[in-house]
Amino acid sequence: MKIAKYHTNTVVGYTPTASPASCEVDTVRWKLYESWKEAENEPNERYLQLSHLLRLVVTVAIGRGENGHLHEIRTLADLLADIPNVKGLIESLEHHEETWGYHIEKGSCPTKTCDISSVPPCRTACPAGINIPNFLAEIGNGNDTEAIRIIVRDNPLPLVCGLVCPAPCEDACVRGACDEKPVFIREMKAVAAEQTLITGPYPHRDMQPSSGKHVAILGSGPSALSAAGYLAVMGHQVSCFEKESEPGGMLRFGIPGYRLPIEVLRQEVDQIRNLGVEFRVNTNIEHVDELKRDHDAVFIAVGTPVSRVLTLPGVDNDFVHGAIEFLRAVRQDKKLKAGPRVIVIGAGEVALDAAITAKKIGVEQVDMFCLERREEMHIKPEELEEMEELGVTINNSWSPFRIEKEGRIVFQHCKNLYDEHHHFNPDLDPEKTCEREIDQVVMAIGQTTNLSFVSDKNNIKVERNLLAVHPESLETDSPGIFAGGDAQHGPRLVVDAVADGKRAAHAIDAYLHDKDFDPEWVRFRNHDTIERVSVPAGERTDSTRVEPHDREVKLRYGDTPVVKLEMPTHLEAVKETHRCLRCDLCVGCGLCEIACAEVGIRALKMEHSLPGRLAYTDFRHPAELCIGCGACVQVCPHDSIRLIDEAGVRRIEITGTVVSENRLVKCTRCGTEYATEAFIFHFEKKLPESLKDAPARQICPDCARKGFAEILNAEV
Amino acid sequence: MSKYYLSHNPERCVACEACEVQCKTHHDLSPGPNLCQIQRIEPEDSTDPLNQGFVFMPCFHCEEAACLHVCPTGAIRRREKDGIVYIESALCIGCKSCITACAWGACQWDPETKKAVKCDYCMDRLDEGLKPSCVTVCLTSCLDFVPADQLPERLSKHINQAAGHPEVVK
């Protein structure tokens, strides 16, 4: 039996750049780190030696090693050779000398495993590549408009994506990896957008003067809107051709109103319109050549507005609908005859939308059937629960077999969806069946597109009913015609489409200026680092994720639009930014933690987070122990820890949070505050009696040199 | 105590600072740290500018070296063969213990490498049979590199007790 492939929303999760097994130096480093953690109660001398050793190894691993390092590593390792992981280090130095040498000579890793990047995991995970820690910091600093300025550089639809994005960024959040409560990121964009729109339009950087070029965009969905916005900023005249009555594509006619109210979408479309983009609605384009004739470039972004249907007996009955067509009809306010018994087939977000929409338009009995087991479904567990609370019944492990024209559907039981090789290969049991009387069937098993506007003669290739393009520039084989979004790669997230639009805009701009397209333009263009938010240690440590979802589900799906309930209040949003660990500043290498132990203080304690990354989650711990020496500041490769001497106090600040305060000592000669009391007290313990309480310790190092010179001069 | 001593004859010194420049060049240092430094002592009678005193301040490689005691990472070491106290840069974490502990202000901060640096009598040059770089460029030959037993008593009494002179605080 042939089963059409189920549609799944591809969530681009965090792909760890540092897989622990791929670089010899990295493997040894993390094993040694484990041994160091375990050695906390070892005799001090030994623990210190291991600390020195580990710091040297980490320094080499992150590409900051110097020529003397390997010799020192060998010397220290020989003293600690009874520790198994140190023995492993010695063997590694012997057998992989060239790998260790490469790290020191080139300052990087041959497999790129150890190369620490200050691009934070959330940003890597975001298909649009939004600079998340920076815009959160701007919200935290009370600059919502600046936050939007950062967001719209990579995603011109902050309000829409703030409501509908499944937030792959949150899956990659380092804070989430530590305490299972990632920073609440998604709706923050919408909060900042709302605040910005109170005072004016979204701020765009570098509005270019008119280029005199005219670009046509086929479609007006997320990728079209994104491309249109960026092209307009680049100075080109843009027209979007939409066959429906209003722009927005799937945002307008696919995503249900309770998730994305029309008013919200219109606000965001207006932002694109205000940049000078023209929308021609109710316009059907017969052939793409029409557009190419009258325009300098064309971007095809028609999406996948057609549901797939299963090839099984009875699908041609008029009570069998595609989910997309069903959702569109509801969004077009067509009076539908639906119910009282509707079955939705599918296990993804579209099936979820269709089932809830059916319930909302008054269908009495809504059943969801899918091949997948509950845990295999492509819907978040909390969304499944919400759906069930609304009265939708979920029937797992059933494969539709036959639809009868009298209004009956027959399912076969699916024992296993995947074979032993993890390939999709449903194992159906013909003996075990289930029959249901129905009024409608809604199929949410995937989407496809209609490409009747292209033909062979203009060289645009179509593969598996999707437009084939150059993977970097998104240009088709026909020069000047570009394609992106779902029509090019199949159904994905809104934010993927937005990313395509941005890429296409840059590629089209290059084409119009007769330049080569550089893929670097669309990835992480802005590296500017926004000032850290100063957050008290206790708050940063303890504050829990704001949960605006924590409410009666009935409210969300009630008759009045309740989008407000979806979003945190502005105050909550500001508070939530305080939880961000600023992984754009702190790369989690652990050098500060080790250096602190080397000084003999052990005030800093990091935790494992994502593979290859450590993180601070307890910002209170250092307060009692820190002596304010500042070694952590000096060893940090990314300026994420700062030392601030002010008003007689030295503060150590980690990514915006002051973790310790120590009183400074004043030089009795010149008045300079040169060290903390606690620091001098700490190292004086190591001095022999004859050197303790020395007069020289009351003055700063410069005065010590000067003062001694004066004495010598007097004695001559 | 090192078995060497950098002697300075203030009578001949003109404070041209060639020694400081050559020292920085040899150690490849950024503008901040001065491993050796000519200290200018203003005369008590300010109407007599020619009476300005010049004192050459390198590291004295003390017998009881405070820097060596306080260094938490073992980066500060004493060479067995000649007693030179030096910093193994690979091990330094920039805690500034040595800088704060030294009674003569000899340990210096290099903001570029974020590590402490100090005079090592150019021990790489010594190993090649050469004199420290400051000595070789001294225009008036007021600097010399000599065995420590030629150290004047007034200096040795200070250096062998590296707690700092009580007078220095004033």
Short mmCIF file of C-alpha atoms in Angstrom, two decimals, chain A residues 48 52-53 55-56 59 66-69 71-72 76 594-596 598-600 629-639 643 650 668-669 674-675 679-680 682-684 686-688 690-713 715-716, chain B residues 10-11 34-37 39-42 52-60 64-67 69-74 77 88-109 113-115 154-155 157-159 161-170:
data_model
loop_
_atom_site.label_atom_id
_atom_site.label_comp_id
_atom_site.label_asym_id
_atom_site.label_seq_id
_atom_site.Cartn_x
_atom_site.Cartn_y
_atom_site.Cartn_z
CA LEU A 48 46.08 23.11 41.98
CA HIS A 52 47.05 24.49 35.98
CA LEU A 53 47.14 21.52 33.64
CA ARG A 55 43.79 25.56 31.99
CA LEU A 56 46.75 25.02 29.71
CA THR A 59 43.90 27.40 26.29
CA GLU A 66 51.69 29.48 22.89
CA ASN A 67 54.92 27.70 22.19
CA GLY A 68 55.72 27.05 25.83
CA HIS A 69 52.37 25.40 26.53
CA HIS A 71 56.24 21.65 27.45
CA GLU A 72 54.40 22.87 30.58
CA LEU A 76 52.47 18.87 34.86
CA ILE A 594 39.65 27.24 36.26
CA ALA A 595 41.70 30.41 36.82
CA CYS A 596 39.67 31.14 39.95
CA GLU A 598 44.18 28.25 40.40
CA VAL A 599 44.28 31.38 42.54
CA GLY A 600 42.94 29.12 45.28
CA CYS A 629 41.91 39.66 41.92
CA GLY A 630 40.52 39.81 38.40
CA ALA A 631 42.25 36.73 36.99
CA CYS A 632 38.90 35.61 35.53
CA VAL A 633 38.71 38.90 33.63
CA GLN A 634 42.21 38.48 32.23
CA VAL A 635 41.80 34.90 31.00
CA CYS A 636 38.38 35.45 29.42
CA PRO A 637 38.83 35.30 25.64
CA HIS A 638 35.68 37.34 24.92
CA ASP A 639 35.45 40.24 27.37
CA LEU A 643 36.23 44.49 36.42
CA ARG A 650 35.91 46.67 42.94
CA THR A 668 49.19 55.99 50.98
CA ARG A 669 51.45 58.06 48.69
CA TYR A 674 45.32 49.57 43.33
CA ALA A 675 44.08 46.29 44.85
CA PHE A 679 43.32 40.10 47.66
CA ILE A 680 46.27 41.43 49.66
CA HIS A 682 44.92 36.32 50.50
CA PHE A 683 48.44 36.45 49.07
CA GLU A 684 50.10 37.68 52.26
CA LYS A 686 51.75 32.77 51.34
CA LEU A 687 54.65 35.03 52.31
CA PRO A 688 57.35 34.17 54.85
CA SER A 690 59.99 38.45 57.11
CA LEU A 691 57.92 39.72 54.18
CA LYS A 692 54.54 39.97 55.85
CA ASP A 693 52.98 43.35 56.64
CA ALA A 694 55.63 45.00 54.51
CA PRO A 695 55.57 48.77 54.22
CA ALA A 696 55.65 48.34 50.46
CA ARG A 697 52.19 46.82 50.61
CA GLN A 698 50.70 50.14 51.68
CA ILE A 699 51.64 51.77 48.42
CA CYS A 700 50.83 51.09 44.78
CA PRO A 701 53.39 49.37 42.52
CA ASP A 702 54.31 52.61 40.75
CA CYS A 703 54.98 54.37 44.03
CA ALA A 704 56.97 51.37 45.22
CA ARG A 705 59.36 51.80 42.31
CA LYS A 706 59.49 55.55 42.64
CA GLY A 707 59.79 55.50 46.44
CA PHE A 708 62.63 53.02 46.47
CA ALA A 709 64.44 55.00 43.80
CA GLU A 710 64.19 58.08 46.03
CA ILE A 711 65.78 56.23 48.94
CA LEU A 712 68.61 54.96 46.78
CA ASN A 713 69.15 58.43 45.38
CA GLU A 715 71.92 57.28 49.90
CA VAL A 716 74.31 57.98 47.05
CA PRO B 10 74.12 57.75 38.21
CA GLU B 11 77.06 60.18 37.80
CA ASN B 34 58.71 49.06 31.69
CA LEU B 35 60.85 46.14 32.81
CA CYS B 36 63.60 48.61 33.58
CA GLN B 37 63.02 52.27 34.15
CA GLN B 39 63.43 57.11 37.74
CA ARG B 40 63.98 60.85 37.79
CA ILE B 41 64.27 62.24 41.30
CA GLU B 42 63.55 65.94 41.50
CA GLN B 52 68.17 65.92 39.09
CA GLY B 53 68.87 62.37 40.23
CA PHE B 54 68.59 59.35 37.99
CA VAL B 55 68.04 55.88 39.44
CA PHE B 56 67.96 52.80 37.24
CA MET B 57 65.26 50.41 38.43
CA PRO B 58 65.29 46.89 36.99
CA CYS B 59 64.36 43.77 38.97
CA PHE B 60 66.84 42.88 41.72
CA GLU B 64 63.43 36.21 49.35
CA ALA B 65 61.43 37.08 46.25
CA ALA B 66 57.86 38.02 47.26
CA CYS B 67 56.64 37.56 43.69
CA HIS B 69 56.06 33.22 46.95
CA VAL B 70 52.69 34.67 45.96
CA CYS B 71 52.37 33.42 42.38
CA PRO B 72 49.47 30.94 42.48
CA THR B 73 50.27 29.11 39.26
CA GLY B 74 54.00 28.54 39.60
CA ARG B 77 60.46 30.67 38.81
CA GLU B 88 56.90 31.53 32.46
CA SER B 89 54.32 33.37 30.43
CA ALA B 90 52.34 30.26 29.49
CA LEU B 91 51.40 29.74 33.12
CA CYS B 92 50.53 33.33 34.07
CA ILE B 93 46.80 33.99 34.56
CA GLY B 94 47.09 37.71 35.15
CA CYS B 95 46.00 37.76 38.81
CA LYS B 96 48.55 40.55 39.54
CA SER B 97 49.64 38.95 42.83
CA CYS B 98 53.30 39.48 41.94
CA ILE B 99 52.72 43.08 40.88
CA THR B 100 50.99 43.91 44.14
CA ALA B 101 53.47 41.96 46.29
CA CYS B 102 56.76 43.27 44.84
CA ALA B 103 58.31 45.90 47.07
CA TRP B 104 60.21 47.55 44.20
CA GLY B 105 57.45 47.72 41.59
CA ALA B 106 59.53 45.49 39.35
CA CYS B 107 56.71 43.23 38.16
CA GLN B 108 54.79 45.01 35.42
CA TRP B 109 51.43 44.61 33.73
CA THR B 113 48.79 39.90 26.67
CA LYS B 114 46.89 40.42 29.94
CA LYS B 115 49.80 38.89 31.80
CA ARG B 154 73.72 49.84 50.59
CA LEU B 155 71.88 47.89 47.86
CA LYS B 157 70.93 45.26 52.54
CA HIS B 158 67.70 46.27 50.80
CA ILE B 159 67.58 43.47 48.30
CA GLN B 161 65.19 41.82 52.71
CA ALA B 162 62.54 42.44 50.13
CA ALA B 163 59.81 43.75 52.43
CA GLY B 164 60.32 47.29 51.29
CA HIS B 165 61.98 50.14 53.08
CA PRO B 166 59.94 51.73 55.89
CA GLU B 167 60.88 55.14 54.47
CA VAL B 168 59.24 54.29 51.19
CA VAL B 169 55.76 54.74 52.61
CA LYS B 170 56.30 58.40 53.38
#
